[in-house]
Amino acid sequence: MSTPTQPRGRETFSKAATLFRIGDAILAVLPRRFSLALLIYRSGSNSHVSRARRYLALRRSAQSCGELVDVRGPVFLYAVEKLTLGSRISVHPLTYIDATGGITIGDDVSIAHGVTIMSTEHNYASRDLPIRDQGTTASKTVIESNVWIGAGAKILAGVHIESGSIVAAGAVVVSRVSANSIVGGVPAKVIKSR
């Protein structure tokens, strides 16, 4: 049995809590668009300062944002105002999150690099119109707490991933994932339970 690794960054976060409170106070008096600009400023940098800046910007811009949310750049975030984030979340480089239809991510979620999380999909019912001209449908996507999403996974609009689940690398999730399930494949299917 392996030994869990030491919590990473939690001690640093605790030491910087006062600085985060000061940053929150400053951002609270500035226009919201300033916080959105902080999300993309030097978006590829992964220095502690850049990660702290992204965290502060999310606390101000997202619908809600808990503690210890570590976004490593570059990450692409759209409709951040419709994004709800719990605590102790890690989002790794080249992740694409489009919260246009609403996305909720619970506590203790690990999102590996190259993941896509969607909350809209194209309409395509009419054969008389190009698909790109038929608009989109928004569907809320929910990722509950204690979930690990593997590298390159795709979570499509309207999906609900229940607590304790693991999404294998490269999986394409198109339907609900039951609690404590490990899913993989295209489309994702249950491989086993935890």
XYZ file of C-alpha atoms in Angstrom:
194
model
C 0.000 0.000 0.000
C 1.399 3.382 -0.959
C 1.818 6.250 1.455
C -0.112 9.446 0.652
C 2.062 12.371 -0.329
C 2.360 15.416 1.891
C -0.338 18.029 1.137
C 1.166 20.380 -1.431
C 0.859 24.108 -1.154
C -1.416 24.134 1.882
C 1.248 25.526 4.184
C 2.153 28.222 1.657
C -1.528 29.067 1.250
C -1.955 29.432 5.011
C 1.039 31.772 5.198
C -0.365 33.901 2.358
C -3.943 34.091 3.724
C -3.474 37.706 4.850
C -2.165 38.680 1.411
C -5.187 37.022 -0.202
C -7.544 39.001 2.046
C -5.776 42.230 1.039
C -5.991 41.202 -2.634
C -9.714 40.463 -2.217
C -10.275 43.923 -0.710
C -8.435 45.637 -3.563
C -10.268 43.681 -6.276
C -13.619 44.359 -4.602
C -13.325 48.082 -5.376
C -12.108 47.622 -8.950
C -14.390 46.843 -11.918
C -15.045 43.122 -12.429
C -13.423 43.267 -15.877
C -10.109 43.965 -14.113
C -10.352 40.542 -12.414
C -11.119 38.905 -15.757
C -8.021 40.569 -17.225
C -5.959 39.080 -14.369
C -7.080 35.600 -15.440
C -5.480 35.964 -18.847
C -2.472 38.162 -17.969
C 0.665 36.023 -18.422
C -1.649 33.020 -18.690
C 1.189 30.614 -19.452
C 3.188 31.394 -16.328
C 3.136 28.931 -13.433
C 5.050 30.977 -10.896
C 3.550 31.229 -7.405
C 2.660 34.846 -8.134
C 0.812 33.936 -11.357
C -1.100 31.120 -9.668
C -2.026 33.408 -6.752
C -3.174 36.084 -9.219
C -5.429 33.582 -11.028
C -6.838 32.412 -7.694
C -7.669 35.968 -6.612
C -9.228 36.680 -10.004
C -11.423 33.566 -9.723
C -12.530 34.539 -6.215
C -13.788 37.815 -7.666
C -15.024 36.611 -11.089
C -16.503 33.147 -10.558
C -19.990 32.639 -9.174
C -18.203 31.271 -6.104
C -14.709 30.004 -5.358
C -13.471 28.140 -2.279
C -9.953 27.921 -0.842
C -6.853 26.391 -2.401
C -7.993 26.547 -6.015
C -4.792 26.089 -8.020
C -5.103 26.895 -11.737
C -1.910 26.215 -13.652
C -1.562 28.014 -16.941
C -2.309 28.082 -19.678
C -5.948 27.222 -18.961
C -8.882 28.491 -21.023
C -11.884 29.633 -18.970
C -15.075 30.983 -20.568
C -18.186 32.435 -18.870
C -16.353 32.384 -15.536
C -19.293 34.173 -13.898
C -21.286 30.914 -14.278
C -18.538 28.756 -12.739
C -18.910 27.497 -9.156
C -15.744 26.119 -7.553
C -15.339 24.320 -4.235
C -12.076 24.097 -2.269
C -8.825 22.226 -2.889
C -9.188 22.000 -6.664
C -6.274 21.640 -9.063
C -6.658 22.492 -12.743
C -3.659 21.621 -14.908
C -2.385 23.184 -18.155
C -4.294 23.176 -21.431
C -7.652 22.562 -19.770
C -10.667 24.147 -21.491
C -13.710 24.982 -19.353
C -16.760 26.618 -20.976
C -19.261 27.462 -18.223
C -21.781 29.204 -20.497
C -24.519 26.789 -19.365
C -23.244 26.611 -15.782
C -20.573 24.370 -14.284
C -20.226 23.320 -10.651
C -17.041 21.643 -9.407
C -17.022 20.353 -5.813
C -14.216 20.021 -3.258
C -11.043 17.951 -3.671
C -11.223 17.645 -7.454
C -8.116 16.989 -9.570
C -8.351 17.952 -13.238
C -5.358 16.723 -15.245
C -3.880 18.475 -18.280
C -5.735 18.735 -21.560
C -9.225 18.171 -20.102
C -12.316 19.721 -21.717
C -15.430 20.481 -19.647
C -18.441 21.779 -21.597
C -21.880 23.123 -20.663
C -23.281 23.809 -24.144
C -23.772 21.764 -27.293
C -24.713 22.588 -30.867
C -28.274 22.186 -32.092
C -28.514 20.174 -35.308
C -32.175 19.128 -35.820
C -32.737 21.091 -39.051
C -31.297 19.726 -42.277
C -32.107 23.013 -44.008
C -29.703 25.133 -41.977
C -25.981 24.722 -41.465
C -25.343 23.287 -37.994
C -23.274 26.328 -37.076
C -26.342 28.546 -37.660
C -28.715 26.527 -35.425
C -27.440 27.869 -32.119
C -26.584 25.985 -28.968
C -28.331 24.472 -25.963
C -27.022 25.176 -22.476
C -26.967 22.264 -20.007
C -25.492 22.526 -16.512
C -22.518 20.249 -15.854
C -21.786 19.053 -12.319
C -18.640 17.440 -10.946
C -19.157 16.509 -7.310
C -16.423 16.278 -4.649
C -13.452 13.877 -4.538
C -13.256 13.310 -8.305
C -10.154 12.729 -10.429
C -10.391 13.551 -14.122
C -7.544 12.040 -16.136
C -5.490 13.711 -18.847
C -7.282 14.507 -22.088
C -10.740 13.517 -20.831
C -13.792 15.266 -22.289
C -16.836 16.010 -20.128
C -19.784 16.994 -22.321
C -22.661 19.349 -21.501
C -25.238 18.195 -18.966
C -23.077 15.463 -17.449
C -23.207 14.821 -13.690
C -20.191 13.066 -12.152
C -20.929 11.863 -8.636
C -18.498 11.876 -5.686
C -15.551 9.520 -5.465
C -15.397 8.842 -9.193
C -12.427 8.607 -11.535
C -12.570 9.486 -15.234
C -9.793 7.681 -17.121
C -7.412 9.551 -19.401
C -8.892 10.159 -22.833
C -12.446 9.230 -21.837
C -15.415 11.026 -23.376
C -18.159 11.306 -20.745
C -21.628 11.745 -22.255
C -23.886 10.568 -19.397
C -24.175 10.498 -15.603
C -21.372 8.784 -13.666
C -22.486 7.024 -10.465
C -20.632 7.566 -7.193
C -17.317 5.752 -6.727
C -17.184 4.589 -10.357
C -14.163 4.398 -12.615
C -15.150 5.162 -16.199
C -13.177 5.090 -19.419
C -13.490 4.822 -23.186
C -15.389 6.582 -25.952
C -18.140 6.947 -24.938
C -17.167 6.406 -21.320
C -18.495 3.273 -19.641
C -18.024 1.910 -16.118
C -14.798 -0.092 -15.877
C -15.175 -0.923 -12.203
C -16.249 0.481 -8.864
C -13.941 1.775 -6.162
